Amino acid sequence: MNSLRGVETLKGGRAPLMGMKLDLVCMGHILYDVRCYVDHLPKPDKTALIQSPIETSGGGSAANVAVNSAMLGMKAGIIGNVGSDHQGDFLLSNFRKFGVDVSQVKRMRGNSGTAIVVVDKSAEVEVIESVGVTEEKRTVDERYIANARFLHMTGADLELLKKAGQIAKKKGTVALFDPGRSKSREGEGRLAPILKNCDYLFANRSEILLIGGKGDAKETARRLAGEYGVTCVLKAGRDEIFVAGEEEFSLSPPRVNPVDTIGAGDAFSAGFICGLNEGKNLRDCVKMAMWSAVQKIMYRGAQSGISRGWVRKRAGV
């Protein structure tokens, strides 16, 4: 089969897992991360020296959630695009290594999405991204979403996200949406058709204001939760996590010395979904999310360091 004209199957040529019940399907960006570790982030007309060998790995929010969820013991699959280049080969191989189903990853003519990630000694991150083929138009197989317990949507074509949300709503698949910076900038008006089909919304404080307008982040989260019937979870880095919806509460994360914060929000999402999959209550899901993010930032890269046993022990669930 020509991999540029269809859907890449799992290693060994097995058919797509249409008859298999996946715990989670992720939809969004699949990126090839190139990571550089520096003493300080470069300023205009200045040079920052890379302090260790350049590292490469899988990345992209949807890919990170899928891989981290697999590391937490879930059966995960992903809907997305990779290019016809060696980065595409690497990304597919990387998914297989972690046991993520790639039957709905399309190989398209062109370049895979790539991110240049610069991390300073305080673990702060700057990212330069080329989306490549990641947002090229494609179709969604309704059966793939219908056969999953959860659908996690991140940066992707808005019409594709709208369609996926509609399928999830119709088929009873729990839908979670993390628009990230790029899609949050679209604003509430353009995101409303997606939000109305979601059960959970993840955002940080700046993103929630990009979605819902200026003002207080918590009040905006409360309003969006009431308007769309979602549970809104504000991820917060070093600040408190805030949850609005049928339940409302806050949790303060522990203080740790981070190594690399890239992908922390995606680890948070994976931990939360793992909690849902195990039937935990909302507060315990947030605890699992928080400790998943904490463990991730102790390691380099967006797809490393997550351990189900460690997370559950720290979360006390």
Short mmCIF file of C-alpha atoms in Angstrom, two decimals, residues 25-140:
data_model
loop_
_atom_site.label_atom_id
_atom_site.label_comp_id
_atom_site.label_asym_id
_atom_site.label_seq_id
_atom_site.Cartn_x
_atom_site.Cartn_y
_atom_site.Cartn_z
CA VAL A 25 -8.66 8.93 20.76
CA CYS A 26 -6.62 12.13 20.44
CA MET A 27 -7.02 14.58 17.56
CA GLY A 28 -4.65 17.39 16.64
CA HIS A 29 -1.02 18.19 15.95
CA ILE A 30 1.71 15.61 15.53
CA LEU A 31 5.10 17.34 15.56
CA TYR A 32 8.78 16.49 15.37
CA ASP A 33 10.44 18.32 18.27
CA VAL A 34 14.01 19.63 18.02
CA ARG A 35 15.07 20.66 21.53
CA CYS A 36 17.90 23.01 22.47
CA TYR A 37 18.92 23.62 26.09
CA VAL A 38 20.49 27.02 26.81
CA ASP A 39 21.48 29.12 29.82
CA HIS A 40 19.11 31.89 28.79
CA LEU A 41 16.58 32.51 26.04
CA PRO A 42 18.08 34.56 23.19
CA LYS A 43 17.28 38.26 22.92
CA PRO A 44 17.17 40.24 19.65
CA ASP A 45 20.62 40.55 18.07
CA LYS A 46 22.12 38.35 20.81
CA THR A 47 23.40 34.77 20.87
CA ALA A 48 22.48 31.99 23.29
CA LEU A 49 24.82 29.00 23.35
CA ILE A 50 23.40 25.48 23.41
CA GLN A 51 24.74 23.74 26.52
CA SER A 52 24.24 20.08 25.55
CA PRO A 53 23.71 18.03 22.38
CA ILE A 54 20.56 18.92 20.46
CA GLU A 55 17.80 16.39 21.17
CA THR A 56 14.89 15.22 19.01
CA SER A 57 11.64 13.51 19.96
CA GLY A 58 7.96 13.27 19.22
CA GLY A 59 5.84 16.30 20.06
CA GLY A 60 2.61 18.13 19.35
CA SER A 61 -0.18 18.38 21.88
CA ALA A 62 -2.37 15.54 20.58
CA ALA A 63 0.63 13.26 20.19
CA ASN A 64 1.87 14.10 23.68
CA VAL A 65 -1.49 13.31 25.27
CA ALA A 66 -1.73 10.02 23.36
CA VAL A 67 1.77 8.89 24.32
CA ASN A 68 1.47 9.99 27.95
CA SER A 69 -1.90 8.26 28.24
CA ALA A 70 -0.36 5.06 26.88
CA MET A 71 2.39 5.35 29.50
CA LEU A 72 -0.35 5.64 32.12
CA GLY A 73 -1.83 2.34 30.96
CA MET A 74 -4.56 3.44 28.56
CA LYS A 75 -5.30 2.09 25.08
CA ALA A 76 -4.81 5.21 22.99
CA GLY A 77 -5.09 6.10 19.32
CA ILE A 78 -4.55 9.30 17.37
CA ILE A 79 -6.10 11.13 14.42
CA GLY A 80 -3.61 13.36 12.65
CA ASN A 81 -1.27 13.91 9.72
CA VAL A 82 2.45 13.40 9.16
CA GLY A 83 4.52 14.17 6.08
CA SER A 84 6.28 12.06 3.48
CA ASP A 85 9.68 12.77 5.04
CA HIS A 86 11.99 10.95 7.45
CA GLN A 87 10.42 12.90 10.33
CA GLY A 88 7.11 11.24 9.43
CA ASP A 89 8.82 7.84 9.56
CA PHE A 90 10.21 8.68 12.99
CA LEU A 91 6.88 9.90 14.36
CA LEU A 92 5.02 6.76 13.30
CA SER A 93 7.76 4.56 14.74
CA ASN A 94 7.63 6.56 17.97
CA PHE A 95 3.88 5.98 18.36
CA ARG A 96 4.32 2.26 17.80
CA LYS A 97 7.06 2.15 20.41
CA PHE A 98 4.60 3.43 23.01
CA GLY A 99 1.72 1.26 21.79
CA VAL A 100 -0.37 4.10 20.33
CA ASP A 101 -2.66 3.06 17.46
CA VAL A 102 -1.75 4.90 14.23
CA SER A 103 -4.46 3.48 11.97
CA GLN A 104 -5.91 7.00 11.58
CA VAL A 105 -2.62 8.82 10.99
CA LYS A 106 -2.46 9.94 7.36
CA ARG A 107 0.79 10.37 5.48
CA MET A 108 0.54 13.36 3.18
CA ARG A 109 2.88 14.72 0.55
CA GLY A 110 4.92 17.46 2.17
CA ASN A 111 6.77 18.14 5.39
CA SER A 112 5.80 16.89 8.82
CA GLY A 113 5.08 19.54 11.42
CA THR A 114 8.24 20.57 13.25
CA ALA A 115 8.86 22.55 16.43
CA ILE A 116 12.13 24.17 17.46
CA VAL A 117 11.99 24.15 21.26
CA VAL A 118 14.42 26.30 23.27
CA VAL A 119 14.58 25.61 27.01
CA ASP A 120 16.51 27.80 29.45
CA LYS A 121 18.08 26.82 32.78
CA SER A 122 14.91 27.77 34.67
CA ALA A 123 12.95 25.34 32.42
CA GLU A 124 11.09 28.13 30.64
CA VAL A 125 10.33 27.37 27.00
CA GLU A 126 10.10 29.24 23.71
CA VAL A 127 8.78 27.44 20.63
CA ILE A 128 9.07 28.16 16.91
CA GLU A 129 6.69 25.96 14.95
CA SER A 130 6.16 24.95 11.35
CA VAL A 131 2.79 23.19 11.08
CA GLY A 132 3.66 21.43 7.82
CA VAL A 133 0.87 19.04 6.84
CA THR A 134 -0.62 18.83 10.34
CA GLU A 135 -3.71 20.91 9.50
CA GLU A 136 -4.26 19.70 5.94
CA LYS A 137 -7.91 18.91 5.18
CA ARG A 138 -8.97 15.32 5.84
CA THR A 139 -11.98 13.27 6.85
CA VAL A 140 -12.87 11.74 10.21
#
